[in-house]
Coordinates of C-alpha atoms in Angstrom, one line a residue:
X1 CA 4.8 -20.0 -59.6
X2 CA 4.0 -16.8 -57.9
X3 CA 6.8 -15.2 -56.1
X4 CA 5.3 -12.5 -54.8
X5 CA 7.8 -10.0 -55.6
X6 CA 5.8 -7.7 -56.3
X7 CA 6.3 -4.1 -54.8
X8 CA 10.3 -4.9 -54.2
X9 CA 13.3 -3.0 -55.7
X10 CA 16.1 -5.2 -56.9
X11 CA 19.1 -3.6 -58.5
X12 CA 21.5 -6.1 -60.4
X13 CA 24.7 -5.1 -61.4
X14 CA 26.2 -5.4 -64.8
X15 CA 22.7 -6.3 -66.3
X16 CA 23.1 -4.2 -69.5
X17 CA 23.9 -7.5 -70.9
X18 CA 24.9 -11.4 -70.5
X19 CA 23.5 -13.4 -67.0
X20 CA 22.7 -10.1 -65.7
X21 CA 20.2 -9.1 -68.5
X22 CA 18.5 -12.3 -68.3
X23 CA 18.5 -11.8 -63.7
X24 CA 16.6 -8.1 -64.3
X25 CA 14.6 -9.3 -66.7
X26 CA 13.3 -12.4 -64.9
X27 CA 12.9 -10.6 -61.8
X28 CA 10.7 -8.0 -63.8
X29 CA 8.5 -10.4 -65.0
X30 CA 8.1 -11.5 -61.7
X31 CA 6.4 -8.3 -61.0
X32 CA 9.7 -6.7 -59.5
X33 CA 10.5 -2.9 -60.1
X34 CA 14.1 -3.5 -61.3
X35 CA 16.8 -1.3 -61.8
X36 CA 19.4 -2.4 -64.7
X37 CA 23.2 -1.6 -63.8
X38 CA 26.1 -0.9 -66.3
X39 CA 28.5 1.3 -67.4
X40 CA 28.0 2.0 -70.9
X41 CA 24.5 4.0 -70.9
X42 CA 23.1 2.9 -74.6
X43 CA 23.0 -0.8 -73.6
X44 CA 21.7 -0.2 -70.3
X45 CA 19.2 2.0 -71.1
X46 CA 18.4 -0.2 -74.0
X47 CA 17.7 -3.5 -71.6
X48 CA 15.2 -1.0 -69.4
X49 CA 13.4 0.0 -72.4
X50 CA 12.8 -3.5 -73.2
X51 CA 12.2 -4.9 -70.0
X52 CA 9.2 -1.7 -70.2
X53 CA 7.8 -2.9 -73.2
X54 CA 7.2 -6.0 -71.8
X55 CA 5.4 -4.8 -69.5
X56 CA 7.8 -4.5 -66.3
X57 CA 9.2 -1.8 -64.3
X58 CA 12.3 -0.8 -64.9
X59 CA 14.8 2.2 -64.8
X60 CA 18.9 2.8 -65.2
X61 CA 21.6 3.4 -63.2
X62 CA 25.4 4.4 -64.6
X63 CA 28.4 3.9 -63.2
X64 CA 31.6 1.9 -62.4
X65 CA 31.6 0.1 -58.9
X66 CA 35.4 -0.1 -59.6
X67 CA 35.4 3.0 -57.6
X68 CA 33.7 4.4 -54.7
X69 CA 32.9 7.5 -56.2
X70 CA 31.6 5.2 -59.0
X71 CA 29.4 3.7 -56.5
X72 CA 28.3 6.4 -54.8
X73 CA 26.7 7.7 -58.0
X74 CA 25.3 4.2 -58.5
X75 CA 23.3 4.3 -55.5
X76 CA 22.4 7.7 -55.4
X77 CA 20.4 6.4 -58.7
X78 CA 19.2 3.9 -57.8
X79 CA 17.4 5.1 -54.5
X80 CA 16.4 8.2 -55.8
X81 CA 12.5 6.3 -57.0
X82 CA 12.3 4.1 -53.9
X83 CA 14.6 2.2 -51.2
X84 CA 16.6 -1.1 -52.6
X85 CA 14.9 -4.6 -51.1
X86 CA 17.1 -6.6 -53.4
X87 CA 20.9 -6.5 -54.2
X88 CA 22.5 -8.8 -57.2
X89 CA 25.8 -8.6 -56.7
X90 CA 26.6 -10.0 -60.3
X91 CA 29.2 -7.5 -62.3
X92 CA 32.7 -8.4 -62.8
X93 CA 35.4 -9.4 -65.7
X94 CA 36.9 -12.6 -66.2
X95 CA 39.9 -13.6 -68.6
X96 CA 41.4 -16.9 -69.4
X97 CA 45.3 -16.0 -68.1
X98 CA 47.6 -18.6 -67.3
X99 CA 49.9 -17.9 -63.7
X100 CA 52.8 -16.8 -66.3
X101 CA 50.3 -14.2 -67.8
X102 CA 48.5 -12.6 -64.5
X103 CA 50.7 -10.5 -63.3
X104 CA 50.4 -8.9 -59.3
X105 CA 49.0 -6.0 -60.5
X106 CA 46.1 -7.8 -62.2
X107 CA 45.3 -9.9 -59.7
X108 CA 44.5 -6.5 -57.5
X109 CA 43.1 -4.8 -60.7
X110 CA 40.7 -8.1 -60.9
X111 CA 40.1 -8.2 -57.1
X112 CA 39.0 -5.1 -56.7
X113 CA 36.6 -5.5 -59.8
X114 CA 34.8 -8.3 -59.0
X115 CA 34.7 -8.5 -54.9
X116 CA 35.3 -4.7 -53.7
X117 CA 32.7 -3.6 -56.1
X118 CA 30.6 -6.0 -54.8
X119 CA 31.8 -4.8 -50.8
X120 CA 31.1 -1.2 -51.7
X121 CA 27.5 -1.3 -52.5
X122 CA 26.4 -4.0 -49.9
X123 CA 28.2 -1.1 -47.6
X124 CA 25.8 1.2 -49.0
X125 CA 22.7 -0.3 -49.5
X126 CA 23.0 -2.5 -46.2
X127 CA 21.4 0.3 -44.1
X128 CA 18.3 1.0 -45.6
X129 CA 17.4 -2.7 -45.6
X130 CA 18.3 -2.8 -41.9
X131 CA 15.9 -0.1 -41.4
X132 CA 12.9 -2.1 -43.0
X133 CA 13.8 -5.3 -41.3
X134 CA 13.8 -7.1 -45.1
X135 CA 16.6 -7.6 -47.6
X136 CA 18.3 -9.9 -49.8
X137 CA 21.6 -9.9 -51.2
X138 CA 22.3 -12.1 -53.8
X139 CA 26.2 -13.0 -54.9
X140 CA 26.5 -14.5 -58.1
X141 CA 29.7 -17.1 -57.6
X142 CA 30.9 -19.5 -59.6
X143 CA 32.4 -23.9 -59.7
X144 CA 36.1 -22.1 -59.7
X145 CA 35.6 -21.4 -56.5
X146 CA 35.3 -24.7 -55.2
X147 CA 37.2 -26.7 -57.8
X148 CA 39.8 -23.9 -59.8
X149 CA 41.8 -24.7 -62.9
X150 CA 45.4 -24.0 -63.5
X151 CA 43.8 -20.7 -65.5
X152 CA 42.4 -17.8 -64.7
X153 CA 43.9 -18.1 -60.9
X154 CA 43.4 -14.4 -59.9
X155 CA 39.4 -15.0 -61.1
X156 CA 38.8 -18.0 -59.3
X157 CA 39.9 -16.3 -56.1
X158 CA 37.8 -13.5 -56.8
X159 CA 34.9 -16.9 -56.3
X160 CA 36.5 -18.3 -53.5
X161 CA 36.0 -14.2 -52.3
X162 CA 33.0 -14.0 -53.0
X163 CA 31.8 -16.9 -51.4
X164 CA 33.2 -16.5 -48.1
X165 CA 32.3 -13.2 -47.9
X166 CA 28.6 -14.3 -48.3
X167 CA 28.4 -16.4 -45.7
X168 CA 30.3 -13.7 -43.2
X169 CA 27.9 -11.4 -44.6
X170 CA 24.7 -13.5 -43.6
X171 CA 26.4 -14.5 -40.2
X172 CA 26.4 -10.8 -39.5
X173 CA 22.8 -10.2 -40.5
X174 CA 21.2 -12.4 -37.9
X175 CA 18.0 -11.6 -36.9
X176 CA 17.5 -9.0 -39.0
X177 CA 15.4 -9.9 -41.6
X178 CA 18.2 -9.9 -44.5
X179 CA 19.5 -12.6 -46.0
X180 CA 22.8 -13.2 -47.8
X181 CA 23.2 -16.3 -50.5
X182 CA 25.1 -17.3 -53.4
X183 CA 24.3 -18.5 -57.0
X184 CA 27.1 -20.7 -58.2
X185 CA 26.5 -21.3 -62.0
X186 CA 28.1 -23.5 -64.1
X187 CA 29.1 -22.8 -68.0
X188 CA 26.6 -20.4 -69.1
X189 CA 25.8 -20.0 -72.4
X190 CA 26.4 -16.6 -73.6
X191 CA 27.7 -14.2 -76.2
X192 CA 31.3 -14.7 -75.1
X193 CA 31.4 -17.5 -73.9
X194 CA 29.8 -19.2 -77.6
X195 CA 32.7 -17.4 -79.2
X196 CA 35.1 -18.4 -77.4
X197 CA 34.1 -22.3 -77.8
X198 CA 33.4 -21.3 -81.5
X199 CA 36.8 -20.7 -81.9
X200 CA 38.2 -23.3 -79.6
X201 CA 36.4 -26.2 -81.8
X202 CA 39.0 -26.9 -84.4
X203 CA 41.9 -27.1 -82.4
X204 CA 39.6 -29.8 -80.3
X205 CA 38.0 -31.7 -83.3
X206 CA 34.8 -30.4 -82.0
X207 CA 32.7 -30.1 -85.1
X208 CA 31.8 -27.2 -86.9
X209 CA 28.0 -27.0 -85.4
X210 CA 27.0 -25.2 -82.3
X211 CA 25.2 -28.3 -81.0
X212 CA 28.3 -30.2 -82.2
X213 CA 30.5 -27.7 -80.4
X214 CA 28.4 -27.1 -77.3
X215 CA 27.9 -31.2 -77.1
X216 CA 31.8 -31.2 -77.7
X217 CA 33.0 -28.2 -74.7
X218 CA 30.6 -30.3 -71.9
X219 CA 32.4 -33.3 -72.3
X220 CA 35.9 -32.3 -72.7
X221 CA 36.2 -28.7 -71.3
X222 CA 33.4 -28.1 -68.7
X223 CA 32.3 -32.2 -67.8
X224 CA 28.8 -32.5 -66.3
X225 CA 25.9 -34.8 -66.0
X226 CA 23.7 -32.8 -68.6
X227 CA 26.0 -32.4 -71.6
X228 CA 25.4 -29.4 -72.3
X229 CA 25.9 -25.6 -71.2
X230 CA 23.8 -23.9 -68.8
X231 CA 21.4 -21.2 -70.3
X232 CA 21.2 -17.2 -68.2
X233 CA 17.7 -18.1 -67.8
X234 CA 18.4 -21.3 -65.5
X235 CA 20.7 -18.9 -63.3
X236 CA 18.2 -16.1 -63.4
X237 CA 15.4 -18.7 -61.8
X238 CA 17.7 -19.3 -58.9
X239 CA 18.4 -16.0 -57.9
X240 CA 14.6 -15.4 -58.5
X241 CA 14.0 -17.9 -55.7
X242 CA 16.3 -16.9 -53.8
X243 CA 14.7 -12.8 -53.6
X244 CA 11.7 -14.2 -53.3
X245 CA 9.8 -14.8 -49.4
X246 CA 9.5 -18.3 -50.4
X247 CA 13.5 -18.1 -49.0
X248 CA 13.2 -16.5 -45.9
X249 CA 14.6 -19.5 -44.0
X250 CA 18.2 -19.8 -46.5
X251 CA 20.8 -17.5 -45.8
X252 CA 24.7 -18.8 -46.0
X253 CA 24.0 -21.2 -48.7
X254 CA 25.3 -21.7 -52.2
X255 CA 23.0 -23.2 -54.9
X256 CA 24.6 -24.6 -57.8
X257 CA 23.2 -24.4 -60.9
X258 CA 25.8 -26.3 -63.2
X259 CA 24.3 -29.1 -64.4
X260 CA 26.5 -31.6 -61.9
X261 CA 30.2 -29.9 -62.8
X262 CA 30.9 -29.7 -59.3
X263 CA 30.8 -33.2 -58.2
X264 CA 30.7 -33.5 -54.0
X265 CA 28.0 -33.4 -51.7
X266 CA 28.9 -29.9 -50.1

Protein backbone atom coordinates (compact mmCIF):
# COMPACT_ATOMS: atom_id res chain seq x y z
CA UNK A 1 0.00 0.00 0.00
CA UNK A 2 1.12 3.43 -0.87
CA UNK A 3 1.24 5.86 1.90
CA UNK A 4 2.17 8.70 0.34
CA UNK A 5 4.63 9.81 2.70
CA UNK A 6 6.74 10.89 0.59
CA UNK A 7 8.41 14.43 1.08
CA UNK A 8 7.56 14.38 5.03
CA UNK A 9 10.08 14.55 7.99
CA UNK A 10 9.42 12.24 10.77
CA UNK A 11 11.80 12.16 13.76
CA UNK A 12 11.42 9.11 16.12
CA UNK A 13 12.92 9.07 19.28
CA UNK A 14 15.08 6.40 20.69
CA UNK A 15 15.32 4.70 17.27
CA UNK A 16 19.04 3.75 17.50
CA UNK A 17 17.58 0.53 18.39
CA UNK A 18 14.57 -1.83 19.52
CA UNK A 19 10.70 -0.71 18.28
CA UNK A 20 12.11 2.55 17.41
CA UNK A 21 14.73 1.14 14.84
CA UNK A 22 12.14 -0.93 13.21
CA UNK A 23 9.39 2.76 13.35
CA UNK A 24 12.42 4.86 11.29
CA UNK A 25 13.08 2.29 9.20
CA UNK A 26 9.53 1.45 8.06
CA UNK A 27 8.69 4.90 7.71
CA UNK A 28 11.84 5.27 5.33
CA UNK A 29 10.80 2.72 3.21
CA UNK A 30 7.83 4.34 2.95
CA UNK A 31 9.52 7.05 1.18
CA UNK A 32 9.82 9.26 4.42
CA UNK A 33 13.02 11.39 5.06
CA UNK A 34 13.56 10.13 8.70
CA UNK A 35 15.65 11.32 11.25
CA UNK A 36 16.98 8.50 13.87
CA UNK A 37 17.07 9.73 17.60
CA UNK A 38 19.35 8.41 20.47
CA UNK A 39 21.87 9.14 22.75
CA UNK A 40 24.71 7.05 22.10
CA UNK A 41 26.01 8.46 18.56
CA UNK A 42 27.70 5.02 17.15
CA UNK A 43 24.32 3.11 17.22
CA UNK A 44 22.45 6.01 15.93
CA UNK A 45 24.51 6.84 13.34
CA UNK A 46 24.83 3.26 12.57
CA UNK A 47 20.75 2.76 11.99
CA UNK A 48 21.00 6.00 9.53
CA UNK A 49 23.65 4.52 7.55
CA UNK A 50 21.66 1.49 7.08
CA UNK A 51 18.49 2.88 6.60
CA UNK A 52 20.76 4.88 3.46
CA UNK A 53 21.86 1.88 2.10
CA UNK A 54 18.67 0.76 1.66
CA UNK A 55 17.88 3.30 -0.20
CA UNK A 56 16.03 5.77 2.33
CA UNK A 57 16.62 9.10 3.62
CA UNK A 58 17.90 9.41 6.70
CA UNK A 59 20.17 11.54 9.12
CA UNK A 60 20.98 11.72 13.17
CA UNK A 61 20.23 13.59 15.86
CA UNK A 62 22.00 13.30 19.63
CA UNK A 63 20.81 14.01 22.67
CA UNK A 64 19.01 13.24 25.95
CA UNK A 65 15.27 14.53 26.10
CA UNK A 66 15.71 13.88 29.86
CA UNK A 67 16.64 17.51 29.78
CA UNK A 68 15.56 20.60 28.14
CA UNK A 69 18.80 21.57 27.18
CA UNK A 70 19.03 17.93 25.92
CA UNK A 71 16.10 18.72 23.81
CA UNK A 72 16.87 21.84 22.60
CA UNK A 73 19.95 20.35 20.96
CA UNK A 74 17.73 17.57 19.64
CA UNK A 75 15.63 19.88 17.72
CA UNK A 76 17.99 22.27 16.72
CA UNK A 77 19.26 18.95 14.63
CA UNK A 78 16.76 17.86 13.62
CA UNK A 79 15.27 21.02 11.85
CA UNK A 80 18.37 22.19 10.66
CA UNK A 81 17.70 19.99 6.83
CA UNK A 82 13.96 20.74 6.75
CA UNK A 83 10.83 21.43 9.14
CA UNK A 84 9.43 18.23 11.27
CA UNK A 85 5.83 16.91 9.76
CA UNK A 86 6.02 13.86 11.95
CA UNK A 87 6.83 13.36 15.68
CA UNK A 88 7.23 9.64 17.38
CA UNK A 89 7.16 10.08 20.68
CA UNK A 90 8.69 6.51 21.45
CA UNK A 91 12.00 6.83 23.83
CA UNK A 92 11.83 5.85 27.39
CA UNK A 93 13.11 3.10 30.08
CA UNK A 94 11.25 0.55 31.62
CA UNK A 95 12.28 -1.81 34.62
CA UNK A 96 10.48 -4.65 36.26
CA UNK A 97 10.47 -3.09 40.08
CA UNK A 98 8.09 -4.29 42.58
CA UNK A 99 6.17 -1.13 44.86
CA UNK A 100 8.90 -2.24 47.73
CA UNK A 101 11.73 -1.56 45.10
CA UNK A 102 10.56 1.88 43.27
CA UNK A 103 11.37 4.22 45.47
CA UNK A 104 9.71 8.20 45.14
CA UNK A 105 12.64 9.33 43.63
CA UNK A 106 12.37 6.87 40.74
CA UNK A 107 9.11 7.22 40.07
CA UNK A 108 10.03 11.19 39.21
CA UNK A 109 13.45 9.96 37.66
CA UNK A 110 11.03 7.47 35.41
CA UNK A 111 8.36 10.26 34.91
CA UNK A 112 10.27 12.63 33.72
CA UNK A 113 12.02 10.08 31.25
CA UNK A 114 9.36 8.69 29.58
CA UNK A 115 6.34 11.59 29.55
CA UNK A 116 8.41 15.05 30.10
CA UNK A 117 10.65 14.01 27.35
CA UNK A 118 7.94 13.37 25.34
CA UNK A 119 6.15 17.08 26.60
CA UNK A 120 9.38 18.88 25.74
CA UNK A 121 9.64 18.17 22.14
CA UNK A 122 5.90 18.25 21.20
CA UNK A 123 6.53 21.93 22.99
CA UNK A 124 9.01 22.47 20.43
CA UNK A 125 8.18 21.02 17.40
CA UNK A 126 4.25 21.91 17.84
CA UNK A 127 4.85 25.40 16.22
CA UNK A 128 6.24 24.76 13.06
CA UNK A 129 3.52 22.24 12.29
CA UNK A 130 0.99 24.81 13.27
CA UNK A 131 2.46 27.00 10.76
CA UNK A 132 2.00 24.45 7.80
CA UNK A 133 -1.45 23.49 8.89
CA UNK A 134 -0.12 19.52 8.89
CA UNK A 135 1.26 17.33 11.57
CA UNK A 136 1.14 14.19 13.32
CA UNK A 137 2.23 13.21 16.63
CA UNK A 138 2.48 9.77 17.34
CA UNK A 139 2.76 8.42 21.21
CA UNK A 140 3.89 5.11 21.54
CA UNK A 141 1.76 3.68 24.82
CA UNK A 142 1.49 0.55 26.00
CA UNK A 143 -1.62 -2.50 27.68
CA UNK A 144 -0.21 -1.24 31.31
CA UNK A 145 -1.80 1.57 30.89
CA UNK A 146 -5.15 0.26 30.76
CA UNK A 147 -4.73 -2.99 32.62
CA UNK A 148 -1.25 -2.52 35.07
CA UNK A 149 0.40 -5.25 37.03
CA UNK A 150 1.47 -5.28 40.59
CA UNK A 151 5.14 -4.48 38.83
CA UNK A 152 6.65 -1.88 37.35
CA UNK A 153 3.86 0.73 38.95
CA UNK A 154 5.86 3.97 38.32
CA UNK A 155 6.16 2.65 34.33
CA UNK A 156 2.65 1.84 33.90
CA UNK A 157 1.72 5.42 35.06
CA UNK A 158 4.18 6.82 32.82
CA UNK A 159 1.21 4.78 30.03
CA UNK A 160 -1.57 5.91 31.72
CA UNK A 161 0.48 9.54 31.11
CA UNK A 162 1.04 9.21 28.11
CA UNK A 163 -2.23 8.37 27.09
CA UNK A 164 -4.13 11.08 28.51
CA UNK A 165 -1.90 13.45 27.49
CA UNK A 166 -2.63 12.33 23.86
CA UNK A 167 -5.93 12.82 23.73
CA UNK A 168 -5.60 16.48 25.66
CA UNK A 169 -3.06 17.02 23.14
CA UNK A 170 -5.43 16.31 20.03
CA UNK A 171 -8.40 18.05 21.80
CA UNK A 172 -6.16 21.16 21.68
CA UNK A 173 -5.19 20.82 18.03
CA UNK A 174 -8.64 21.17 16.56
CA UNK A 175 -8.92 22.38 13.41
CA UNK A 176 -5.52 22.67 12.71
CA UNK A 177 -4.61 20.14 10.58
CA UNK A 178 -2.48 18.03 13.37
CA UNK A 179 -3.31 15.16 14.70
CA UNK A 180 -2.35 13.43 17.96
CA UNK A 181 -2.78 9.35 18.50
CA UNK A 182 -1.48 6.56 20.37
CA UNK A 183 0.13 3.14 19.50
CA UNK A 184 -0.52 0.78 22.34
CA UNK A 185 1.65 -2.44 21.64
CA UNK A 186 1.49 -5.44 23.27
CA UNK A 187 4.75 -7.82 24.18
CA UNK A 188 7.12 -7.04 21.59
CA UNK A 189 9.66 -9.10 20.70
CA UNK A 190 12.99 -7.60 21.15
CA UNK A 191 16.56 -7.84 22.34
CA UNK A 192 15.58 -7.37 25.95
CA UNK A 193 12.76 -8.46 26.17
CA UNK A 194 13.93 -12.34 24.58
CA UNK A 195 16.45 -12.21 27.33
CA UNK A 196 14.65 -11.61 29.86
CA UNK A 197 12.05 -14.52 28.94
CA UNK A 198 15.28 -16.61 28.14
CA UNK A 199 16.12 -16.40 31.52
CA UNK A 200 12.64 -16.52 33.00
CA UNK A 201 12.08 -20.12 31.32
CA UNK A 202 13.40 -22.45 33.87
CA UNK A 203 12.00 -21.11 36.78
CA UNK A 204 8.50 -21.46 34.65
CA UNK A 205 9.16 -24.99 33.07
CA UNK A 206 9.01 -23.18 29.79
CA UNK A 207 11.34 -25.23 27.63
CA UNK A 208 14.59 -24.55 26.65
CA UNK A 209 13.54 -23.34 22.81
CA UNK A 210 12.74 -19.90 21.85
CA UNK A 211 9.49 -21.13 20.18
CA UNK A 212 9.06 -23.26 23.31
CA UNK A 213 9.74 -20.23 25.49
CA UNK A 214 7.98 -17.58 23.40
CA UNK A 215 4.77 -20.20 23.11
CA UNK A 216 5.44 -20.63 26.97
CA UNK A 217 5.60 -16.38 28.07
CA UNK A 218 2.07 -15.77 25.90
CA UNK A 219 0.24 -18.14 27.76
CA UNK A 220 1.35 -17.63 31.25
CA UNK A 221 2.97 -14.22 31.46
CA UNK A 222 1.53 -11.89 28.65
CA UNK A 223 -2.12 -14.04 27.77
CA UNK A 224 -3.44 -13.24 24.28
CA UNK A 225 -5.54 -14.62 21.46
CA UNK A 226 -2.33 -15.21 19.13
CA UNK A 227 0.10 -16.99 21.30
CA UNK A 228 2.72 -15.51 20.65
CA UNK A 229 4.77 -12.03 21.06
CA UNK A 230 4.28 -9.14 18.88
CA UNK A 231 7.16 -8.42 16.42
CA UNK A 232 8.67 -4.19 16.07
CA UNK A 233 7.59 -4.55 12.64
CA UNK A 234 3.66 -5.08 13.46
CA UNK A 235 4.04 -1.75 15.80
CA UNK A 236 5.98 0.03 13.12
CA UNK A 237 2.93 -0.59 10.50
CA UNK A 238 0.60 1.10 12.87
CA UNK A 239 2.33 4.11 13.45
CA UNK A 240 3.04 4.04 9.62
CA UNK A 241 -0.79 4.38 9.16
CA UNK A 242 -1.28 6.46 11.54
CA UNK A 243 1.51 9.43 9.72
CA UNK A 244 0.20 8.70 6.81
CA UNK A 245 -2.95 11.05 5.07
CA UNK A 246 -4.86 7.90 4.83
CA UNK A 247 -5.54 9.12 8.90
CA UNK A 248 -6.53 12.45 8.52
CA UNK A 249 -9.94 11.79 10.14
CA UNK A 250 -8.28 9.77 13.68
CA UNK A 251 -6.90 11.92 16.16
CA UNK A 252 -7.64 10.95 20.14
CA UNK A 253 -7.53 7.31 19.43
CA UNK A 254 -5.46 4.37 20.69
CA UNK A 255 -4.73 1.39 18.35
CA UNK A 256 -3.76 -1.68 20.03
CA UNK A 257 -1.54 -3.74 18.46
CA UNK A 258 -1.20 -6.76 21.12
CA UNK A 259 -2.53 -9.53 19.71
CA UNK A 260 -5.94 -9.45 22.04
CA UNK A 261 -3.89 -8.90 25.68
CA UNK A 262 -6.14 -6.22 26.38
CA UNK A 263 -9.47 -7.83 26.42
CA UNK A 264 -12.51 -4.95 26.48
CA UNK A 265 -14.19 -3.24 23.85
CA UNK A 266 -12.70 0.33 24.68
Amino acid sequence: MELHLLGKRALVTGSSSGLGEAIVRMLAKEGATVVVHGRNEKRVNDVAAMIRADGGQAESAIGDLSTDEGADIVVSTALSEGPIDILVNNAGVYDHLSWAEATTALWAQIYNTNVLSGVRMIQRLLPQMRERHWGRVIHIGGGLSMQPMAVQPHYSATLAARHNLAVSLARELKDTGITSNVVAPGAILVGEVQDLLTRLAPANGWGETWEEIEYGAARDLVPNDVGRLGRPEEIAAAVAYLASPFADYVSGATIRVDGGTIRSVI
